[in-house]
Short mmCIF file of C-alpha atoms and ligand atoms in Angstrom, two decimals:
data_model
loop_
_atom_site.label_atom_id
_atom_site.label_comp_id
_atom_site.label_asym_id
_atom_site.label_seq_id
_atom_site.Cartn_x
_atom_site.Cartn_y
_atom_site.Cartn_z
CA UNK A 1 0.05 -0.02 0.11
CA UNK A 2 0.87 3.70 -0.50
CA UNK A 3 3.48 5.34 1.94
CA UNK A 4 2.11 8.10 4.08
CA UNK A 5 3.69 11.61 3.98
CA UNK A 6 5.10 11.30 7.43
CA UNK A 7 6.76 8.14 6.21
CA UNK A 8 8.36 9.76 3.19
CA UNK A 9 9.28 12.82 5.32
CA UNK A 10 11.30 10.21 7.63
CA UNK A 11 12.91 8.67 4.59
CA UNK A 12 14.27 11.94 3.41
CA UNK A 13 15.56 12.62 6.90
CA UNK A 14 17.39 9.23 7.05
CA UNK A 15 18.63 9.94 3.16
CA UNK A 16 19.80 13.45 3.64
CA UNK A 17 20.41 14.16 7.41
CA UNK A 18 23.34 12.97 9.42
CA UNK A 19 22.55 10.91 12.57
CA UNK A 20 23.23 13.09 15.62
CA UNK A 21 22.98 16.45 13.88
CA UNK A 22 19.97 18.22 14.60
CA UNK A 23 20.57 21.08 12.18
CA UNK A 24 21.02 18.57 9.37
CA UNK A 25 17.57 17.11 10.14
CA UNK A 26 15.78 20.47 10.22
CA UNK A 27 17.45 21.10 6.94
CA UNK A 28 16.35 17.84 5.27
CA UNK A 29 12.82 18.30 6.44
CA UNK A 30 12.63 21.83 5.15
CA UNK A 31 14.03 20.82 1.82
CA UNK A 32 11.64 18.00 1.48
CA UNK A 33 8.71 20.27 2.24
CA UNK A 34 9.87 23.12 0.00
CA UNK A 35 10.77 20.78 -3.17
CA UNK A 36 8.84 17.60 -2.49
CA UNK A 37 5.92 17.58 -0.43
CA UNK A 38 4.38 20.34 1.71
CA UNK A 39 4.04 19.30 5.36
CA UNK A 40 2.64 21.25 8.35
CA UNK A 41 5.98 21.64 10.30
CA UNK A 42 6.39 25.18 11.68
CA UNK A 43 8.84 25.45 9.04
CA UNK A 44 12.23 27.66 8.67
CA UNK A 45 10.74 31.08 8.63
CA UNK A 46 8.40 30.67 11.81
CA UNK A 47 11.16 28.43 13.11
CA UNK A 48 13.51 31.09 13.34
CA UNK A 49 11.26 32.91 15.60
CA UNK A 50 10.65 30.04 17.62
CA UNK A 51 14.43 29.65 17.87
CA UNK A 52 14.78 33.31 19.13
CA UNK A 53 11.97 32.90 21.68
CA UNK A 54 13.65 29.68 23.01
CA UNK A 55 17.15 31.07 23.05
CA UNK A 56 16.14 34.33 24.93
CA UNK A 57 13.86 32.28 27.57
CA UNK A 58 16.43 29.54 28.02
CA UNK A 59 13.71 27.34 29.39
CA UNK A 60 14.33 24.30 31.77
CA UNK A 61 10.66 22.85 31.39
CA UNK A 62 8.92 22.90 28.17
CA UNK A 63 5.60 21.70 26.91
CA UNK A 64 5.01 20.94 23.03
CA UNK A 65 1.39 20.37 22.27
CA UNK A 66 1.23 18.62 18.89
CA UNK A 67 4.34 16.82 17.95
CA UNK A 68 3.40 15.80 14.23
CA UNK A 69 6.98 14.50 12.86
CA UNK A 70 8.98 16.17 15.43
CA UNK A 71 10.47 19.15 13.34
CA UNK A 72 9.74 21.69 16.08
CA UNK A 73 10.57 19.16 18.79
CA UNK A 74 14.26 19.07 17.31
CA UNK A 75 14.20 22.87 16.83
CA UNK A 76 13.43 23.29 20.44
CA UNK A 77 15.46 20.65 21.98
CA UNK A 78 18.67 21.47 20.05
CA UNK A 79 18.81 24.78 21.85
CA UNK A 80 17.89 23.52 25.54
CA UNK A 81 20.81 23.68 28.20
CA UNK A 82 21.89 20.23 29.40
CA UNK A 83 19.14 18.96 32.09
CA UNK A 84 16.45 20.89 30.53
CA UNK A 85 13.50 18.74 29.52
CA UNK A 86 10.77 18.83 26.63
CA UNK A 87 7.71 16.95 26.99
CA UNK A 88 5.71 16.78 23.72
CA UNK A 89 2.15 15.38 23.50
CA UNK A 90 0.96 13.82 20.18
CA UNK A 91 -2.81 12.38 19.72
CA UNK A 92 -2.12 10.59 16.48
CA UNK A 93 -0.15 7.39 16.74
CA UNK A 94 1.00 7.26 13.27
CA UNK A 95 2.61 10.56 13.69
CA UNK A 96 4.13 9.55 17.04
CA UNK A 97 5.74 6.48 15.38
CA UNK A 98 7.59 8.84 12.92
CA UNK A 99 8.23 11.51 15.25
CA UNK A 100 10.26 8.95 17.59
CA UNK A 101 12.49 8.28 14.82
CA UNK A 102 13.12 11.59 13.52
CA UNK A 103 13.84 12.70 17.38
CA UNK A 104 16.27 9.80 17.79
CA UNK A 105 17.95 10.38 14.41
CA UNK A 106 18.73 14.05 15.45
CA UNK A 107 20.28 12.50 18.73
CA UNK A 108 18.17 14.68 21.18
CA UNK A 109 16.07 11.96 22.68
CA UNK A 110 17.63 12.40 26.16
CA UNK A 111 16.08 15.92 26.29
CA UNK A 112 12.68 14.71 24.89
CA UNK A 113 9.68 12.70 26.33
CA UNK A 114 7.13 12.17 23.52
CA UNK A 115 3.81 11.17 25.09
CA UNK A 116 0.83 9.55 23.13
CA UNK A 117 -2.52 10.77 23.89
CA UNK A 118 -4.99 13.66 24.33
CA UNK A 119 -3.74 16.83 25.73
CA UNK A 120 -6.82 17.26 28.03
CA UNK A 121 -5.88 13.78 29.61
CA UNK A 122 -2.29 14.57 30.05
CA UNK A 123 -2.27 18.00 31.06
CA UNK A 124 -4.06 17.27 34.51
CA UNK A 125 -1.45 14.48 35.09
CA UNK A 126 1.82 16.70 34.34
CA UNK A 127 2.63 16.84 38.03
CA UNK A 128 1.85 13.39 39.41
CA UNK A 129 3.12 11.56 36.31
CA UNK A 130 6.20 13.69 35.21
CA UNK A 131 7.08 15.57 38.40
CA UNK A 132 6.59 18.83 36.59
CA UNK A 133 5.61 21.84 38.85
CA UNK A 134 5.30 24.62 36.32
CA UNK A 135 6.22 25.00 32.70
CA UNK A 136 8.72 27.63 31.43
CA UNK A 137 7.34 27.57 27.66
CA UNK A 138 4.51 25.93 26.01
CA UNK A 139 4.56 25.52 22.34
CA UNK A 140 0.89 25.27 21.11
CA UNK A 141 0.76 23.52 17.56
CA UNK A 142 -2.01 21.03 17.60
CA UNK A 143 -5.88 21.10 16.98
CA UNK A 144 -6.72 24.80 16.73
CA UNK A 145 -10.03 24.39 18.79
CA UNK A 146 -7.88 22.95 21.36
CA UNK A 147 -5.74 25.97 22.08
CA UNK A 148 -8.11 27.85 24.23
CA UNK A 149 -9.57 24.95 26.24
CA UNK A 150 -6.08 23.65 26.86
CA UNK A 151 -4.79 27.02 27.99
CA UNK A 152 -7.48 27.24 30.60
CA UNK A 153 -6.86 23.68 31.68
CA UNK A 154 -3.15 24.58 32.31
CA UNK A 155 -4.16 27.58 34.20
CA UNK A 156 -6.54 25.51 36.26
CA UNK A 157 -3.96 22.88 37.18
CA UNK A 158 -1.50 25.44 38.12
CA UNK A 159 1.24 24.67 35.31
CA UNK A 160 1.71 28.29 34.40
CA UNK A 161 3.83 30.62 36.68
CA UNK A 162 4.59 34.48 36.58
CA UNK A 163 6.62 34.71 33.37
CA UNK A 164 5.68 31.37 31.66
CA UNK A 165 5.51 31.97 27.98
CA UNK A 166 2.99 30.65 25.61
CA UNK A 167 4.03 30.53 21.85
CA UNK A 168 1.19 29.66 19.56
CA UNK A 169 1.48 28.58 15.78
CA UNK A 170 -1.02 29.25 13.07
CA UNK A 171 -2.87 32.15 14.79
CA UNK A 172 -3.85 33.40 11.26
CA UNK A 173 -3.85 30.26 9.18
CA UNK A 174 -5.97 28.09 9.97
CA UNK A 175 -6.38 30.76 12.70
CA UNK A 176 -7.35 30.36 16.43
CA UNK A 177 -9.72 33.42 16.85
CA UNK A 178 -10.93 32.28 20.13
CA UNK A 179 -7.36 31.86 21.66
CA UNK A 180 -6.39 35.12 20.30
CA UNK A 181 -9.40 37.22 21.73
CA UNK A 182 -8.52 35.46 24.96
CA UNK A 183 -4.82 36.07 25.31
CA UNK A 184 -4.98 39.59 23.90
CA UNK A 185 -7.74 40.89 26.36
CA UNK A 186 -7.12 38.79 29.54
CA UNK A 187 -5.41 40.75 32.22
CA UNK A 188 -3.37 37.50 33.02
CA UNK A 189 -1.39 37.88 29.86
CA UNK A 190 0.83 40.22 27.88
CA UNK A 191 0.42 39.32 24.37
CA UNK A 192 2.37 40.26 21.11
CA UNK A 193 1.98 39.00 17.32
CA UNK A 194 5.20 37.91 15.31
CA UNK A 195 3.97 38.36 11.62
CA UNK A 196 5.38 35.57 9.23
CA UNK A 197 4.10 33.23 6.66
CA UNK A 198 2.53 29.82 6.58
CA UNK A 199 5.31 27.31 6.31
CA UNK A 200 6.79 26.86 2.77
CA UNK A 201 4.40 29.42 1.56
CA UNK A 202 3.60 33.06 0.74
CA UNK A 203 0.15 32.93 2.77
CA UNK A 204 0.39 35.12 5.92
CA UNK A 205 0.60 33.42 9.39
CA UNK A 206 2.39 34.01 12.52
CA UNK A 207 3.19 33.13 16.08
CA UNK A 208 1.51 34.73 19.18
CA UNK A 209 3.72 35.08 22.13
CA UNK A 210 1.86 35.45 25.42
CA UNK A 211 3.52 35.96 28.76
CA UNK A 212 1.35 34.64 31.62
CA UNK A 213 1.29 37.36 34.41
CA UNK A 214 -0.09 35.13 37.25
C1 7JV B 1 -3.99 19.63 8.15
O1 7JV B 1 -4.17 21.08 7.89
C2 7JV B 1 -2.98 21.60 7.16
C3 7JV B 1 -3.07 22.96 6.90
C4 7JV B 1 -3.62 23.35 5.66
C5 7JV B 1 -3.62 24.82 5.12
C6 7JV B 1 -3.28 25.82 6.19
C7 7JV B 1 -2.68 25.29 7.27
C8 7JV B 1 -2.54 24.08 7.76
C9 7JV B 1 -1.90 23.70 9.10
C10 7JV B 1 -0.76 24.34 9.32
C11 7JV B 1 -0.17 24.14 10.59
O2 7JV B 1 1.16 24.58 10.78
C12 7JV B 1 -0.61 23.38 11.61
N1 7JV B 1 0.02 22.97 12.68
C13 7JV B 1 -0.53 21.98 13.43
N2 7JV B 1 -1.62 21.41 13.34
C14 7JV B 1 -2.47 21.70 12.30
O3 7JV B 1 -3.58 21.09 11.96
C15 7JV B 1 -1.89 22.74 11.37
C16 7JV B 1 -2.53 22.78 10.11
MG1 MG B 2 1.52 24.56 13.06
#
């Protein structure tokens, strides 16, 4: 039977990237998505914005909602200091199978814990299951209608502290209007928009960075 796009993306990583070299994995995926098949990675343009937010924050505890093939997982983990941890949640088991291999190929599996399942099921279990008190950075890149409920759930579970940064992908395309309205109007957040483009295209998209004020 025909292979899936994530399987073909993984094949491109294994063919063109060097084991243990995260940058070569990132470049191989970007090349594949720009010249062979579009795929919904955050991509190189928004990825540079993501890099700058991570580098400036130097987070110890990172949560990623939506792993897909692990592109942004590798982008984030490659910048983390020793001892820092990234937990990434993926609902789709077929994506998780590919992401685990991409993460391993990049050689950053020691910093990453990929958890399969629904974000709403796992967010309430972060403390007792992973020993996490609060997150320093959350990257939202999963189903658009889950951004707002999951944010409220993280607030309710006490997973956000003064200064925690929420960074949300796709706030224009496909768009997350309810989430944007919330973080931009709530007194609990200081929010700003980084205008960019939908990965590998000329369509507008951007990242919203929202600092939790407690
Ligand atoms: C399946 O839709 C693909 C698509 C089609 C057109 C426009 C945007 C997107 C898109 C882009 C992204 O970065 C995404 N990131 C995370 N979860 C998504 O569902 C997602 C969708
Ligand atoms: Mg996205």
